[in-house]
Coordinates of C-alpha atoms in Angstrom, one line a residue:
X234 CA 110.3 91.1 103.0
X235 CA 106.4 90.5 104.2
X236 CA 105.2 87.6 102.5
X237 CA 103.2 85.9 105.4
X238 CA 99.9 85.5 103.5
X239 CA 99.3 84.6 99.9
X240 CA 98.4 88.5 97.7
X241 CA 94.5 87.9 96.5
X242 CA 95.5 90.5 93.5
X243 CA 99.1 90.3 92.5
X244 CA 100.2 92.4 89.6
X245 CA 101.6 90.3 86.8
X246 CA 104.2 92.1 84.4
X247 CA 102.7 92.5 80.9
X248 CA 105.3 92.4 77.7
X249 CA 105.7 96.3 77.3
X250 CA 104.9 97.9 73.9
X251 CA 108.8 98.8 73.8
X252 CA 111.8 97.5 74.9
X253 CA 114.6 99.4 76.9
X254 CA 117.7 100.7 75.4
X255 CA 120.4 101.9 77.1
X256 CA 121.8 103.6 73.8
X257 CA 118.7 106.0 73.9
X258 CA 117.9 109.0 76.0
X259 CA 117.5 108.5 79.6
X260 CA 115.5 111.0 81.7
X261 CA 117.7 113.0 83.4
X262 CA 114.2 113.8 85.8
X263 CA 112.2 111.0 86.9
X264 CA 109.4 112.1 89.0
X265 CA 107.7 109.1 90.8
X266 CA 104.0 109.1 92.9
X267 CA 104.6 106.0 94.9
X268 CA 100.9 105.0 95.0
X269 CA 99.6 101.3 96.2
X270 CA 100.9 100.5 99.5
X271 CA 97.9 100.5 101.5
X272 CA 96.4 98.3 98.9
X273 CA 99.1 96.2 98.6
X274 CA 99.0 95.7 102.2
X275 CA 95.2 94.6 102.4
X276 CA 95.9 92.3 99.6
X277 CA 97.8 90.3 101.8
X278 CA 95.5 90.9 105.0
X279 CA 98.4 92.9 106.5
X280 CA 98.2 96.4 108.3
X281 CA 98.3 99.4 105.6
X282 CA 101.6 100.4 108.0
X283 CA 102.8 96.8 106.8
X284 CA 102.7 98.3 103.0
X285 CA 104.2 101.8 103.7
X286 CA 107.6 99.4 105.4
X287 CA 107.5 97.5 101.8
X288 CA 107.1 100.2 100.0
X289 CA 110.7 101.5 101.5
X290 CA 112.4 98.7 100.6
X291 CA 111.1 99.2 96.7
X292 CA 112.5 102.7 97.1
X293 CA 115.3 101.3 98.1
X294 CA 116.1 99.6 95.1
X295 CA 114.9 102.1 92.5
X296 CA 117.0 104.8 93.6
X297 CA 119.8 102.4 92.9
X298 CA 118.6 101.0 90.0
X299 CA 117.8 104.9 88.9
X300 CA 121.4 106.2 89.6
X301 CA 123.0 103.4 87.9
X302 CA 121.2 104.0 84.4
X303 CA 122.3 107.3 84.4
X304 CA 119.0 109.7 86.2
X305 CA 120.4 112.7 87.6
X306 CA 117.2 113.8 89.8
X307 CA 114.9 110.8 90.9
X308 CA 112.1 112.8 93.4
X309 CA 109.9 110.5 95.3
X310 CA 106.2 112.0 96.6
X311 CA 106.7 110.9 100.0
X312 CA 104.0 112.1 102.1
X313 CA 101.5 115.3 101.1
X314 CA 100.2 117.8 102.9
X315 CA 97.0 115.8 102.8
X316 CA 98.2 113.0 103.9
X317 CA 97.4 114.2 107.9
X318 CA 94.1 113.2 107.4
X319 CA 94.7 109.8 107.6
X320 CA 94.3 107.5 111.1
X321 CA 96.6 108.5 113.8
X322 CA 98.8 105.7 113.8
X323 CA 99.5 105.7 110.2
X324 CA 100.6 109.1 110.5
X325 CA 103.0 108.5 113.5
X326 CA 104.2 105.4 111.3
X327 CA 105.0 107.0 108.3
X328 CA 106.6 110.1 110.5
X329 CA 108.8 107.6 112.0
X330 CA 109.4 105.7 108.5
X331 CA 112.1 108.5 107.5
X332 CA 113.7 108.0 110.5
X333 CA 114.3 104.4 110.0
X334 CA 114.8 105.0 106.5
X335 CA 117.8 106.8 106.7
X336 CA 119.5 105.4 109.5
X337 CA 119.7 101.9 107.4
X338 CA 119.5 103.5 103.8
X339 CA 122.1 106.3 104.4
X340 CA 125.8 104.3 104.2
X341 CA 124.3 103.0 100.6
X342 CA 123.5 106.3 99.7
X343 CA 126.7 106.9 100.2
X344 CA 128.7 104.7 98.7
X345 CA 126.0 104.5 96.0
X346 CA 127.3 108.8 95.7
X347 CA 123.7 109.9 95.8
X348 CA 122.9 113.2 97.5
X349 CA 119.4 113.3 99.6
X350 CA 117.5 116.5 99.3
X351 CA 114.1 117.0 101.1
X352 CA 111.6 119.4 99.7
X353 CA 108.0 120.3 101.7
X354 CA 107.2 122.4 104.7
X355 CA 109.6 120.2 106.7
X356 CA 108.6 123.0 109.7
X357 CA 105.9 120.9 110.4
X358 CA 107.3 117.7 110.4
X359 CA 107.8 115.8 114.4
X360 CA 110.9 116.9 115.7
X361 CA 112.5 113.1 115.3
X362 CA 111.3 113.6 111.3
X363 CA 113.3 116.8 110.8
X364 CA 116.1 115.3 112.9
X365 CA 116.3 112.1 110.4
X366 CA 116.0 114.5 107.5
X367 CA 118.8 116.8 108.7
X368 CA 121.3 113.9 109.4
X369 CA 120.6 112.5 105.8
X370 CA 121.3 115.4 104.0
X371 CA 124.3 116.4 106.3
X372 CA 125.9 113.1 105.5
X373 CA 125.3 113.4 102.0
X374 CA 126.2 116.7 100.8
X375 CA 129.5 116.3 98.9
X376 CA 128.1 113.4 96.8
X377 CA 128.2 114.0 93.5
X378 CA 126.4 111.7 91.7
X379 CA 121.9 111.5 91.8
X380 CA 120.1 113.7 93.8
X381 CA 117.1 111.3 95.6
X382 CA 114.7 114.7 96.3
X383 CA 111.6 113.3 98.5
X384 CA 108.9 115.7 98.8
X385 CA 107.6 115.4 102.1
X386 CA 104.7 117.4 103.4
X387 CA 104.6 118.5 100.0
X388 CA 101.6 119.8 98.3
X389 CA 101.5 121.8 94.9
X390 CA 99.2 124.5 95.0
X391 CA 100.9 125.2 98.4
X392 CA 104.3 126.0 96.7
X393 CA 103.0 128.0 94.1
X394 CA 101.5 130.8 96.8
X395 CA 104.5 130.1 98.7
X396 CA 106.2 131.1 95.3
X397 CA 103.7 134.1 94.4
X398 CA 104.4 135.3 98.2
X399 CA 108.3 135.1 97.6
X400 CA 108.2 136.7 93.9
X401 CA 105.8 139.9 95.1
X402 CA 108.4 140.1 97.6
X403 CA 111.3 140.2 95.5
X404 CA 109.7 142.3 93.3
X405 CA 108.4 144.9 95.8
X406 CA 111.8 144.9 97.4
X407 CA 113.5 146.4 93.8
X408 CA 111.9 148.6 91.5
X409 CA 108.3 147.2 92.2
X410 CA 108.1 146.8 88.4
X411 CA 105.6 143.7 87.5
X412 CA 107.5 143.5 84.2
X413 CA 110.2 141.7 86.0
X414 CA 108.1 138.7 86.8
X415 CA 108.7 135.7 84.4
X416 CA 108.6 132.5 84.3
X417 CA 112.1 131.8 85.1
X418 CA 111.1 133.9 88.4
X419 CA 108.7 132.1 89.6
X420 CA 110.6 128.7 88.7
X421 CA 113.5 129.7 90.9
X422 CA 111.1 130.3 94.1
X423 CA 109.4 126.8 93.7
X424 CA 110.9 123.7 95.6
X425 CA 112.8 122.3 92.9
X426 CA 114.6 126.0 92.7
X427 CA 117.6 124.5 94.6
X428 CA 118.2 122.5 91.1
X429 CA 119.8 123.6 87.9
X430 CA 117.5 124.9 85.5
X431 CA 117.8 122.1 83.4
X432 CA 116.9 119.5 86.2
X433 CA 114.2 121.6 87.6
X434 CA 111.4 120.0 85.5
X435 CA 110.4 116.4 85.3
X436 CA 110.7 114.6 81.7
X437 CA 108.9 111.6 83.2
X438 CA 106.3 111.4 86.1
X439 CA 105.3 107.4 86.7
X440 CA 102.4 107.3 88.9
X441 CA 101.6 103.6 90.3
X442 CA 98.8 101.6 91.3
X443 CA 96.0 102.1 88.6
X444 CA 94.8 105.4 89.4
X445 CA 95.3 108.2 86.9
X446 CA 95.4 111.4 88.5
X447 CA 98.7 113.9 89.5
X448 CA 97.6 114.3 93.0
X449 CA 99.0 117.8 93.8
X450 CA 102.1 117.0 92.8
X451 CA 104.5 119.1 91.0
X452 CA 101.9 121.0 88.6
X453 CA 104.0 123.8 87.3
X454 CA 107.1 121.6 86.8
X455 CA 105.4 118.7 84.8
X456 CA 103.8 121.1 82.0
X457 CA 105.7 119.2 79.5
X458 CA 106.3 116.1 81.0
X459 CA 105.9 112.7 79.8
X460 CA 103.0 110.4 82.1
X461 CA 103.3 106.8 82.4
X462 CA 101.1 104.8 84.7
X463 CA 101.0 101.2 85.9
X464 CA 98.8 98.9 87.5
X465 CA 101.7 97.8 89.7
X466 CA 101.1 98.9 93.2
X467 CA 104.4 100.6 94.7
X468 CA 105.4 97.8 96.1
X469 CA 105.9 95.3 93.6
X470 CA 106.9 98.5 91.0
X471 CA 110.5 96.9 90.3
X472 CA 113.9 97.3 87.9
X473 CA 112.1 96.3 85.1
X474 CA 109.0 98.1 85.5
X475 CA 111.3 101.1 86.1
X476 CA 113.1 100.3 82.1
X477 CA 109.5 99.6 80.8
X478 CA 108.6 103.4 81.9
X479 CA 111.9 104.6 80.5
X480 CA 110.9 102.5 77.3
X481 CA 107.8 104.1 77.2
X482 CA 109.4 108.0 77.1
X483 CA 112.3 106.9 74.8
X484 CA 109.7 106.5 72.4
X485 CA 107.3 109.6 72.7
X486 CA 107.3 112.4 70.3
X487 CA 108.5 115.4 72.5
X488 CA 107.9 118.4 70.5
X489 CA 106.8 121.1 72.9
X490 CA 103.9 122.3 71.6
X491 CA 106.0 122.3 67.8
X492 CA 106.5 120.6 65.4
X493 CA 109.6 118.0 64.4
X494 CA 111.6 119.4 61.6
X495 CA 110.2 116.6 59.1
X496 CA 106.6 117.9 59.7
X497 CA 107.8 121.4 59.5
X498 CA 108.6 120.8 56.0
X499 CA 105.3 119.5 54.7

């Protein structure tokens, strides 16, 4: 753990509106953008690279905490396809962070029975990053239990013409009939395809660090999901702040764009 200098901004944990119960509904999707390390970093007068190597070690123990209250899919927005305009050296750094990752995080994973998945153009990850990736999921593959999916030179609007490409190709391939195309179609070409279709779509996406946006991330598949954000920056996002967010959904109104049968009756 980095804790060389004092942090000029430190996120305090606030009493959450609702309190966690393991009785009620867990998402079986958590969706997570792991926002804040840079910051975090700087708050400390540490290198932004400093943050991104804390930041790990917070994934570290949310995927366990995660699997252990009963997520099936916990996918983590690693790196974006935007993300390469950043310095240099913080992209080498975060290129090499998988590698790393893995090599220490991997025997957990699987004794922990999670199974690593990888979605993004991984084609145009450094050799050594695709190598990492391959190895993790290799080892992994007969686990049984959460699926960690990291989306790694991922970017939304990039999977959804990758998606329209791969549909009008399916399509042209049979009868050519547009008729065909649903939404079921389109949802088995995205990234999250590989899942069952009840796991495909997020039921909560937690974005951390203060900022309010989705960031490219996952925009078909979170059309009906729940958004929680937190001041926390990544780093100091923890177990509890992880129960808070589950808190938070366990007590949302999900109708879907209906109604719940009470209000149906009025």
């Amino acid at each position: 753990m980095l804790r060389f200098f004092p942090q000029k901004s430190k996120y305090i944990q606030e009493e959450g509106e609702f309190e966690f119960q393991k009785e009620l509904p867990i998402p079986k999707h958590i969706a997570i953008i792991m926002d804040g390390n840079g910051r975090w970093a700087q708050n400390r007068r540490l290198p932004r690279v400093a943050g991104h190597k804390e930041g790990m070690e917070t994934v570290k123990k949310i995927t366990k905490h995660a699997s252990h209250l009963g997520v099936k899919v916990l996918t983590l927005y690693a790196f974006s396809t935007e993300n390469w305009k950043r310095p240099t050296e913080e992209v080498d750094f975060l290129m090499q962070l998988p590698v790393d990752f893995f090599d220490a995080f991997v025997p957990e994973l699987i004794k922990e029975n999670v199974r690593v998945n990888v979605m993004g153009y991984k084609e145009f990850l450094p050799t050594h990053t695709q190598d990492a990736v391959a190895r993790a999921i290799e080892q992994t593959k007969n686990n049984t239990g959460m699926i960690l999916n990291f989306a790694l030179n991922y970017g939304s609007r990039a999977e959804i013409v990758s998606a329209v490409k791969d549909v009008y190709q399916e399509v042209a391939d049979n009868s050519g009939d547009v008729e065909l195309i649903d939404e079921e179609m389109i949802a088995k070409h995205l990234m999250t395809g590989f899942l069952p279709v009840e796991l495909r779509d997020p039921e909560l996406l937690i974005r951390t660090s203060g900022e309010e946006r989705i960031s490219n991330f996952l925009l078909w598949q979170i059309a009906y999901s729940e958004l929680f954000f937190t001041d926390a920056l990544w780093p100091d996002f923890n177990e509890l702040l992880l129960e808070t967010s589950i808190a938070s959904f366990q007590n949302r109104d999900r109708r879907f764009g209906g109604l719940k049968h009470k209000e149906e009756k009025k």
